[in-house]
Amino acid sequence: MATTIDFYFEFSSPYGYLASTQIEALAAETGLSLRWHPILLGPMFKAMGLAPLVQVPLKGDYAVLDFKRSARLADIPYAQPEPFPIATVAAARAALHTREHRPDQAAGLIKALYRAYFVDGRRIDEEEVVLDVARECGLDPEETAAGIASEATRAGLRKEIEDAMARGVFGSPFILIGDEPFWGFDRFDHVRKWVAQRNSSA
Amino acid sequence: MATTIDFYFEFSSPYGYLASTQIEALAAETGLSLRWHPILLGPMFKAMGLAPLVQVPLKGDYAVLDFKRSARLADIPYAQPEPFPIATVAAARAALHTREHRPDQAAGLIKALYRAYFVDGRRIDEEEVVLDVARECGLDPEETAAGIASEATRAGLRKEIEDAMARGVFGSPFILIGDEPFWGFDRFDHVRKWVAQRNSSA
């Protein structure tokens, strides 16, 4: 029986940000361990022939309204950033490098990067800003910069994305508990109910 | 202050079906009146350049899993129908005609048509089946057939769809409370919270 929440997220994803503020509580509540998987939606959307949500007519305006309302109704701070969406490869590589080499500090960095963009409007598409946030989290920015630039991290992120797609991940946030997929911050309640039903039938 | 839930739905929409089983309770709980708006997603998706969800790679398999799981976790009967999706113009016209001419029987017919397809697997794309369901709801099938065929109903359904798009509706189920849009069965909890906040700040 799967005992881990695999949590896939893209740093430019508003619902990914909302989920990042609650995922540790969800894991604690369900008694599951948590593994953070930074991914990039760009390569995934290209493979699926999809446009980013905000570029679809009608849906774009609704999406921004729903980002803000979802945050407000859940009491999570949120300020719609501009520009949006942004390229997040430096942030994703920094997160992956930290997960691999400073695992105790990975969750803190990930949450801080999300907050930097979706609360404080900082440009985490710029590597310099990513390194500032890393420093604020107690990480060595030179080590983080070297990690971002390393071939191991580049290859590692490509592999995370390939593995995610092979497991059926196609959005952010995306949770896998074993083979059971949950797409979206709005499925957290399904995760709770699904785990409870699984445990009671085990 | 808006006092009505405008509930937009397409008969081939699984989440629309799930919503149809709970929308009256939601209206009662929030103290709002309810207006049922049958629409067709085909013309809307064409205008937006979208493919139906189930035809998008990866998302299609997930969607069917989520239809079933959403129903199970909410204790709503559901059997994934085949064929799916289907053309629902006869069902939508029957619903609209009944709403206009037998308003007390409209909700009953709508819920019965949804159940016929999503619980019993009946082919509500066939007008004959729509008329059978109408009969089971105590409606006169000849009157319903005449209503489906009438120019008033055809024009009325086109107008419902145009008005819906003008108000920003782009999916099913879709709720409008005044100008506030809610897309999806998974936003019922947002409707509850939004109405409560609006009432407490009024």
Short mmCIF file of C-alpha atoms in Angstrom, two decimals:
data_model
loop_
_atom_site.label_atom_id
_atom_site.label_comp_id
_atom_site.label_asym_id
_atom_site.label_seq_id
_atom_site.Cartn_x
_atom_site.Cartn_y
_atom_site.Cartn_z
CA MET A 1 0.00 0.00 0.00
CA ALA A 2 1.48 3.33 -1.08
CA THR A 3 2.61 5.43 1.88
CA THR A 4 3.85 8.53 0.02
CA ILE A 5 2.21 11.57 -1.51
CA ASP A 6 4.15 12.42 -4.67
CA PHE A 7 3.45 16.12 -5.09
CA TYR A 8 4.17 17.54 -8.57
CA PHE A 9 4.19 21.30 -9.02
CA GLU A 10 5.21 24.04 -11.44
CA PHE A 11 6.38 27.32 -9.88
CA SER A 12 4.25 29.45 -12.21
CA SER A 13 1.04 27.60 -11.23
CA PRO A 14 -1.30 29.53 -8.92
CA TYR A 15 -3.08 26.38 -7.75
CA GLY A 16 0.35 24.83 -7.22
CA TYR A 17 1.18 27.73 -4.92
CA LEU A 18 -2.09 27.34 -3.01
CA ALA A 19 -1.39 23.62 -2.68
CA SER A 20 2.18 24.27 -1.46
CA THR A 21 0.78 26.07 1.57
CA GLN A 22 -1.40 23.09 2.59
CA ILE A 23 0.35 19.96 1.32
CA GLU A 24 2.37 19.33 4.48
CA ALA A 25 -0.80 19.52 6.58
CA LEU A 26 -2.51 17.12 4.16
CA ALA A 27 0.35 14.65 4.44
CA ALA A 28 0.36 14.89 8.23
CA GLU A 29 -3.41 14.49 8.42
CA THR A 30 -3.43 11.41 6.18
CA GLY A 31 -0.35 9.89 7.78
CA LEU A 32 1.56 9.81 4.50
CA SER A 33 5.10 10.93 3.78
CA LEU A 34 5.63 13.68 1.24
CA ARG A 35 7.95 13.93 -1.75
CA TRP A 36 8.23 17.27 -3.60
CA HIS A 37 8.61 17.04 -7.39
CA PRO A 38 9.38 20.30 -9.23
CA ILE A 39 8.30 20.02 -12.87
CA LEU A 40 7.87 22.34 -15.86
CA LEU A 41 4.49 22.47 -17.58
CA GLY A 42 5.93 23.91 -20.80
CA PRO A 43 7.33 20.62 -22.14
CA MET A 44 4.21 18.78 -20.96
CA PHE A 45 1.77 21.14 -22.64
CA LYS A 46 3.86 20.95 -25.82
CA ALA A 47 3.61 17.16 -25.78
CA MET A 48 -0.17 17.36 -25.24
CA GLY A 49 -0.87 20.15 -27.72
CA LEU A 50 -2.39 22.32 -25.00
CA ALA A 51 -2.30 26.08 -24.51
CA PRO A 52 -1.74 27.50 -21.02
CA LEU A 53 -5.11 28.03 -19.31
CA VAL A 54 -4.88 31.79 -19.25
CA GLN A 55 -4.45 31.95 -23.04
CA VAL A 56 -7.78 30.26 -23.77
CA PRO A 57 -10.56 32.79 -24.57
CA LEU A 58 -13.12 33.30 -21.76
CA LYS A 59 -11.36 30.78 -19.52
CA GLY A 60 -8.48 33.17 -18.94
CA ASP A 61 -10.53 35.86 -17.18
CA TYR A 62 -12.39 33.27 -15.17
CA ALA A 63 -9.12 31.60 -14.19
CA VAL A 64 -7.67 34.75 -12.64
CA LEU A 65 -10.93 35.38 -10.76
CA ASP A 66 -10.86 31.80 -9.50
CA PHE A 67 -7.19 32.01 -8.42
CA LYS A 68 -7.99 35.01 -6.24
CA ARG A 69 -11.28 33.68 -4.89
CA SER A 70 -9.83 30.24 -4.14
CA ALA A 71 -7.08 31.92 -2.10
CA ARG A 72 -9.46 34.27 -0.30
CA LEU A 73 -11.95 31.55 0.63
CA ALA A 74 -9.09 29.41 1.99
CA ASP A 75 -7.46 32.34 3.85
CA ILE A 76 -4.23 32.09 1.87
CA PRO A 77 -2.42 35.33 0.94
CA TYR A 78 -2.38 35.89 -2.83
CA ALA A 79 -1.60 38.75 -5.19
CA GLN A 80 -1.98 38.04 -8.92
CA PRO A 81 1.57 38.56 -10.21
CA GLU A 82 2.61 40.38 -13.34
CA PRO A 83 4.09 39.15 -15.61
CA PHE A 84 2.23 35.86 -15.56
CA PRO A 85 2.97 33.11 -16.39
CA ILE A 86 6.77 33.13 -16.21
CA ALA A 87 9.64 30.80 -17.05
CA THR A 88 10.55 28.81 -13.96
CA VAL A 89 13.46 26.65 -15.00
CA ALA A 90 15.95 28.29 -12.60
CA ALA A 91 13.52 27.96 -9.68
CA ALA A 92 12.76 24.33 -10.53
CA ARG A 93 16.45 23.47 -10.82
CA ALA A 94 17.23 25.19 -7.52
CA ALA A 95 14.43 23.24 -5.84
CA LEU A 96 15.58 19.94 -7.31
CA HIS A 97 19.23 20.54 -6.43
CA THR A 98 18.25 21.40 -2.86
CA ARG A 99 16.01 18.35 -2.56
CA GLU A 100 18.89 16.14 -3.66
CA HIS A 101 21.68 17.77 -1.62
CA ARG A 102 20.03 19.64 1.28
CA PRO A 103 16.82 17.64 1.71
CA ASP A 104 15.91 19.23 5.04
CA GLN A 105 15.82 22.66 3.42
CA ALA A 106 13.94 21.79 0.22
CA ALA A 107 10.39 22.36 1.48
CA GLY A 108 11.37 25.69 2.98
CA LEU A 109 12.95 26.87 -0.27
CA ILE A 110 10.02 25.72 -2.40
CA LYS A 111 7.45 27.47 -0.22
CA ALA A 112 9.60 30.62 -0.09
CA LEU A 113 9.97 30.73 -3.88
CA TYR A 114 6.21 30.35 -4.31
CA ARG A 115 5.52 33.09 -1.77
CA ALA A 116 8.10 35.36 -3.39
CA TYR A 117 6.16 35.21 -6.66
CA PHE A 118 2.51 34.88 -5.61
CA VAL A 119 2.55 37.10 -2.53
CA ASP A 120 5.43 39.55 -3.02
CA GLY A 121 5.46 39.70 -6.82
CA ARG A 122 9.19 39.02 -7.03
CA ARG A 123 10.57 37.92 -10.40
CA ILE A 124 11.57 34.33 -9.69
CA ASP A 125 12.07 33.85 -13.42
CA GLU A 126 15.38 35.66 -12.81
CA GLU A 127 18.11 33.44 -11.40
CA GLU A 128 19.40 36.28 -9.24
CA VAL A 129 16.07 36.48 -7.43
CA VAL A 130 16.04 32.70 -6.95
CA LEU A 131 19.47 32.99 -5.33
CA ASP A 132 18.27 35.84 -3.10
CA VAL A 133 15.41 33.66 -1.89
CA ALA A 134 17.82 30.76 -1.34
CA ARG A 135 20.02 33.02 0.79
CA GLU A 136 16.98 34.11 2.81
CA CYS A 137 16.30 30.41 3.46
CA GLY A 138 19.78 29.91 4.89
CA LEU A 139 21.22 28.25 1.79
CA ASP A 140 24.57 29.15 0.28
CA PRO A 141 23.75 31.06 -2.92
CA GLU A 142 27.03 30.07 -4.55
CA GLU A 143 26.34 26.42 -3.97
CA THR A 144 22.79 26.89 -5.24
CA ALA A 145 24.05 28.70 -8.36
CA ALA A 146 26.47 25.88 -9.06
CA GLY A 147 23.63 23.41 -8.57
CA ILE A 148 21.37 25.26 -11.01
CA ALA A 149 24.12 25.24 -13.63
CA SER A 150 25.20 21.64 -13.17
CA GLU A 151 24.57 19.00 -15.78
CA ALA A 152 23.36 16.65 -13.03
CA THR A 153 20.54 19.04 -12.12
CA ARG A 154 19.61 19.72 -15.75
CA ALA A 155 19.43 16.01 -16.51
CA GLY A 156 17.67 15.38 -13.21
CA LEU A 157 14.91 17.86 -14.00
CA ARG A 158 14.42 16.41 -17.48
CA LYS A 159 14.10 12.99 -15.89
CA GLU A 160 11.60 14.24 -13.29
CA ILE A 161 9.42 15.58 -16.12
CA GLU A 162 9.72 12.42 -18.20
CA ASP A 163 8.95 10.22 -15.20
CA ALA A 164 5.99 12.41 -14.31
CA MET A 165 4.52 12.15 -17.81
CA ALA A 166 5.09 8.39 -17.81
CA ARG A 167 3.03 8.23 -14.61
CA GLY A 168 0.21 10.26 -16.20
CA VAL A 169 0.93 13.69 -14.70
CA PHE A 170 -0.36 16.48 -16.95
CA GLY A 171 -0.89 19.53 -14.75
CA SER A 172 -0.05 21.36 -11.55
CA PRO A 173 -0.57 20.66 -8.77
CA PHE A 174 -0.74 16.93 -9.29
CA ILE A 175 -0.72 14.31 -6.55
CA LEU A 176 -0.01 10.62 -6.97
CA ILE A 177 -0.53 8.16 -4.14
CA GLY A 178 0.80 5.02 -5.77
CA ASP A 179 -1.18 4.89 -9.01
CA GLU A 180 -4.09 7.04 -7.79
CA PRO A 181 -3.99 10.47 -9.48
CA PHE A 182 -5.44 13.72 -8.12
CA TRP A 183 -5.25 16.86 -10.27
CA GLY A 184 -5.75 20.25 -8.68
CA PHE A 185 -5.80 22.06 -5.37
CA ASP A 186 -9.56 21.49 -5.45
CA ARG A 187 -9.02 17.73 -5.06
CA PHE A 188 -7.44 17.87 -1.60
CA ASP A 189 -10.76 16.86 -0.08
CA HIS A 190 -10.89 13.85 -2.41
CA VAL A 191 -7.42 12.85 -1.21
CA ARG A 192 -8.65 12.92 2.39
CA LYS A 193 -11.76 10.87 1.63
CA TRP A 194 -9.91 8.44 -0.65
CA VAL A 195 -7.21 7.71 1.94
CA ALA A 196 -9.84 7.27 4.67
CA GLN A 197 -11.79 4.79 2.52
CA ARG A 198 -8.63 2.92 1.56
CA ASN A 199 -7.53 2.65 5.17
CA SER A 200 -10.93 1.47 6.37
CA SER A 201 -11.10 -1.25 3.69
CA ALA A 202 -7.51 -2.41 4.20
CA MET B 1 -28.23 41.84 -4.64
CA ALA B 2 -28.72 38.80 -6.87
CA THR B 3 -31.17 36.31 -5.39
CA THR B 4 -31.07 33.63 -8.09
CA ILE B 5 -28.73 30.79 -8.96
CA ASP B 6 -28.59 30.57 -12.75
CA PHE B 7 -27.61 26.95 -13.33
CA TYR B 8 -26.24 26.16 -16.81
CA PHE B 9 -25.84 22.53 -17.83
CA GLU B 10 -25.26 20.27 -20.82
CA PHE B 11 -26.93 16.84 -20.70
CA SER B 12 -23.77 15.02 -21.81
CA SER B 13 -21.71 16.52 -18.97
CA PRO B 14 -20.89 14.12 -16.11
CA TYR B 15 -20.19 16.96 -13.67
CA GLY B 16 -23.43 18.58 -14.84
CA TYR B 17 -25.24 15.37 -13.86
CA LEU B 18 -23.54 15.29 -10.46
CA ALA B 19 -24.48 18.95 -9.95
CA SER B 20 -28.10 18.28 -10.99
CA THR B 21 -28.48 15.93 -8.02
CA GLN B 22 -27.35 18.60 -5.50
CA ILE B 23 -28.27 21.98 -7.00
CA GLU B 24 -31.72 22.17 -5.38
CA ALA B 25 -30.19 21.49 -1.96
CA LEU B 26 -27.56 24.15 -2.64
CA ALA B 27 -30.23 26.70 -3.56
CA ALA B 28 -32.28 25.84 -0.47
CA GLU B 29 -29.23 26.01 1.80
CA THR B 30 -28.16 29.40 0.46
CA GLY B 31 -31.70 30.80 0.37
CA LEU B 32 -31.51 31.51 -3.37
CA SER B 33 -34.04 30.71 -6.07
CA LEU B 34 -32.97 28.43 -8.89
CA ARG B 35 -33.28 28.78 -12.66
CA TRP B 36 -32.35 25.81 -14.89
CA HIS B 37 -30.64 26.69 -18.18
CA PRO B 38 -30.12 23.83 -20.64
CA ILE B 39 -27.26 24.63 -23.03
CA LEU B 40 -25.17 22.81 -25.62
CA LEU B 41 -21.40 22.80 -25.23
CA GLY B 42 -20.78 21.96 -28.90
CA PRO B 43 -21.42 25.50 -30.22
CA MET B 44 -19.54 26.98 -27.25
CA PHE B 45 -16.46 24.82 -27.70
CA LYS B 46 -16.48 25.61 -31.42
CA ALA B 47 -16.49 29.33 -30.65
CA MET B 48 -13.61 28.87 -28.17
CA GLY B 49 -11.52 26.51 -30.28
CA LEU B 50 -11.62 23.83 -27.58
CA ALA B 51 -11.77 20.07 -27.83
CA PRO B 52 -14.04 18.11 -25.48
CA LEU B 53 -12.11 17.15 -22.34
CA VAL B 54 -12.16 13.44 -23.03
CA GLN B 55 -10.49 13.90 -26.43
CA VAL B 56 -7.37 15.53 -24.96
CA PRO B 57 -4.49 13.03 -24.55
CA LEU B 58 -3.83 11.97 -20.93
CA LYS B 59 -6.64 14.14 -19.61
CA GLY B 60 -9.27 11.83 -21.09
CA ASP B 61 -8.36 8.80 -18.97
CA TYR B 62 -8.02 10.92 -15.87
CA ALA B 63 -11.36 12.58 -16.56
CA VAL B 64 -13.28 9.29 -16.58
CA LEU B 65 -11.53 8.21 -13.36
CA ASP B 66 -12.45 11.53 -11.77
CA PHE B 67 -16.11 11.32 -12.91
CA LYS B 68 -16.47 7.97 -11.16
CA ARG B 69 -14.49 8.90 -8.06
CA SER B 70 -16.29 12.24 -7.66
CA ALA B 71 -19.62 10.38 -7.75
CA ARG B 72 -18.48 7.65 -5.35
CA LEU B 73 -17.02 10.07 -2.80
CA ALA B 74 -20.26 12.10 -2.86
CA ASP B 75 -22.49 8.98 -2.70
CA ILE B 76 -24.15 9.71 -6.05
CA PRO B 77 -25.02 6.76 -8.32
CA TYR B 78 -22.99 6.82 -11.55
CA ALA B 79 -22.21 4.42 -14.38
CA GLN B 80 -19.90 5.72 -17.12
CA PRO B 81 -22.15 5.58 -20.21
CA GLU B 82 -21.26 4.35 -23.65
CA PRO B 83 -21.33 6.02 -26.12
CA PHE B 84 -19.94 9.15 -24.54
CA PRO B 85 -20.26 12.04 -25.17
CA ILE B 86 -23.54 12.17 -27.06
CA ALA B 87 -25.62 14.75 -28.94
CA THR B 88 -28.14 16.24 -26.56
CA VAL B 89 -30.11 18.69 -28.66
CA ALA B 90 -33.43 16.81 -28.28
CA ALA B 91 -32.98 16.55 -24.50
CA ALA B 92 -32.06 20.23 -24.19
CA ARG B 93 -35.05 21.30 -26.30
CA ALA B 94 -37.41 19.11 -24.28
CA ALA B 95 -36.06 20.61 -21.06
CA LEU B 96 -36.38 24.16 -22.36
CA HIS B 97 -39.89 23.61 -23.69
CA THR B 98 -40.96 22.12 -20.37
CA ARG B 99 -39.39 24.97 -18.41
CA GLU B 100 -41.33 27.47 -20.52
CA HIS B 101 -44.68 25.68 -20.60
CA ARG B 102 -44.77 23.28 -17.63
CA PRO B 103 -42.41 25.02 -15.21
CA ASP B 104 -43.39 22.87 -12.24
CA GLN B 105 -42.27 19.74 -14.10
CA ALA B 106 -38.99 21.02 -15.55
CA ALA B 107 -36.67 20.09 -12.69
CA GLY B 108 -38.15 16.60 -12.53
CA LEU B 109 -37.65 16.04 -16.25
CA ILE B 110 -34.10 17.39 -16.22
CA LYS B 111 -33.04 15.17 -13.33
CA ALA B 112 -34.77 12.15 -14.90
CA LEU B 113 -33.01 12.69 -18.24
CA TYR B 114 -29.64 12.94 -16.50
CA ARG B 115 -30.30 9.78 -14.48
CA ALA B 116 -31.49 7.93 -17.59
CA TYR B 117 -28.10 8.53 -19.21
CA PHE B 118 -25.63 8.51 -16.32
CA VAL B 119 -27.22 5.81 -14.15
CA ASP B 120 -29.24 3.62 -16.52
CA GLY B 121 -27.20 4.11 -19.70
CA ARG B 122 -30.25 4.99 -21.79
CA ARG B 123 -29.64 6.69 -25.15
CA ILE B 124 -31.04 10.16 -24.50
CA ASP B 125 -29.45 11.27 -27.78
CA GLU B 126 -32.48 9.55 -29.35
CA GLU B 127 -35.64 11.65 -29.31
CA GLU B 128 -37.74 8.56 -28.69
CA VAL B 129 -35.92 7.91 -25.41
CA VAL B 130 -36.35 11.56 -24.40
CA LEU B 131 -40.09 11.17 -24.96
CA ASP B 132 -40.17 7.94 -22.95
CA VAL B 133 -38.53 9.75 -20.04
CA ALA B 134 -40.97 12.64 -20.41
CA ARG B 135 -43.85 10.18 -20.22
CA GLU B 136 -42.36 8.61 -17.08
CA CYS B 137 -42.32 12.12 -15.58
CA GLY B 138 -46.04 12.54 -16.21
CA LEU B 139 -45.64 14.75 -19.25
CA ASP B 140 -47.60 14.28 -22.48
CA PRO B 141 -45.08 12.89 -24.99
CA GLU B 142 -47.00 14.31 -27.95
CA GLU B 143 -46.90 17.77 -26.50
CA THR B 144 -43.21 17.33 -25.70
CA ALA B 145 -42.49 16.12 -29.24
CA ALA B 146 -44.29 19.14 -30.67
CA GLY B 147 -42.29 21.35 -28.31
CA ILE B 148 -38.97 19.82 -29.40
CA ALA B 149 -39.86 20.39 -33.06
CA SER B 150 -41.19 23.92 -32.66
CA GLU B 151 -39.38 26.93 -34.06
CA ALA B 152 -39.97 28.72 -30.73
CA THR B 153 -37.98 26.07 -28.85
CA ARG B 154 -35.20 25.96 -31.46
CA ALA B 155 -34.81 29.72 -31.37
CA GLY B 156 -35.15 29.72 -27.59
CA LEU B 157 -32.29 27.26 -27.16
CA ARG B 158 -30.06 29.24 -29.52
CA LYS B 159 -30.83 32.33 -27.47
CA GLU B 160 -30.08 30.55 -24.17
CA ILE B 161 -26.65 29.59 -25.56
CA GLU B 162 -25.93 33.07 -26.93
CA ASP B 163 -27.01 34.71 -23.68
CA ALA B 164 -24.91 32.25 -21.69
CA MET B 165 -21.80 33.00 -23.75
CA ALA B 166 -22.45 36.74 -23.43
CA ARG B 167 -22.45 36.26 -19.66
CA GLY B 168 -19.13 34.38 -19.77
CA VAL B 169 -20.39 30.80 -19.48
CA PHE B 170 -17.96 28.35 -21.11
CA GLY B 171 -18.58 24.97 -19.52
CA SER B 172 -20.91 22.67 -17.62
CA PRO B 173 -22.02 22.88 -14.93
CA PHE B 174 -21.76 26.64 -14.65
CA ILE B 175 -23.39 28.77 -11.98
CA LEU B 176 -23.94 32.51 -12.10
CA ILE B 177 -25.15 34.45 -9.08
CA GLY B 178 -25.54 37.87 -10.63
CA ASP B 179 -22.13 38.44 -12.22
CA GLU B 180 -20.24 35.98 -10.00
CA PRO B 181 -19.25 32.87 -11.99
CA PHE B 182 -18.61 29.38 -10.61
CA TRP B 183 -17.46 26.65 -12.98
CA GLY B 184 -17.74 23.03 -11.98
CA PHE B 185 -19.40 20.69 -9.53
CA ASP B 186 -16.23 21.08 -7.45
CA ARG B 187 -17.08 24.75 -6.81
CA PHE B 188 -20.28 24.12 -4.84
CA ASP B 189 -18.36 24.70 -1.63
CA HIS B 190 -17.13 28.04 -2.99
CA VAL B 191 -20.74 29.02 -3.71
CA ARG B 192 -21.65 28.29 -0.09
CA LYS B 193 -18.73 30.29 1.31
CA TRP B 194 -19.16 33.14 -1.18
CA VAL B 195 -22.86 33.56 -0.39
CA ALA B 196 -22.15 33.43 3.36
CA GLN B 197 -19.47 36.12 3.05
CA ARG B 198 -21.68 38.29 0.84
CA ASN B 199 -24.59 38.01 3.27
CA SER B 200 -22.43 38.80 6.30
CA SER B 201 -20.98 41.90 4.63
CA ALA B 202 -24.34 43.16 3.30
#
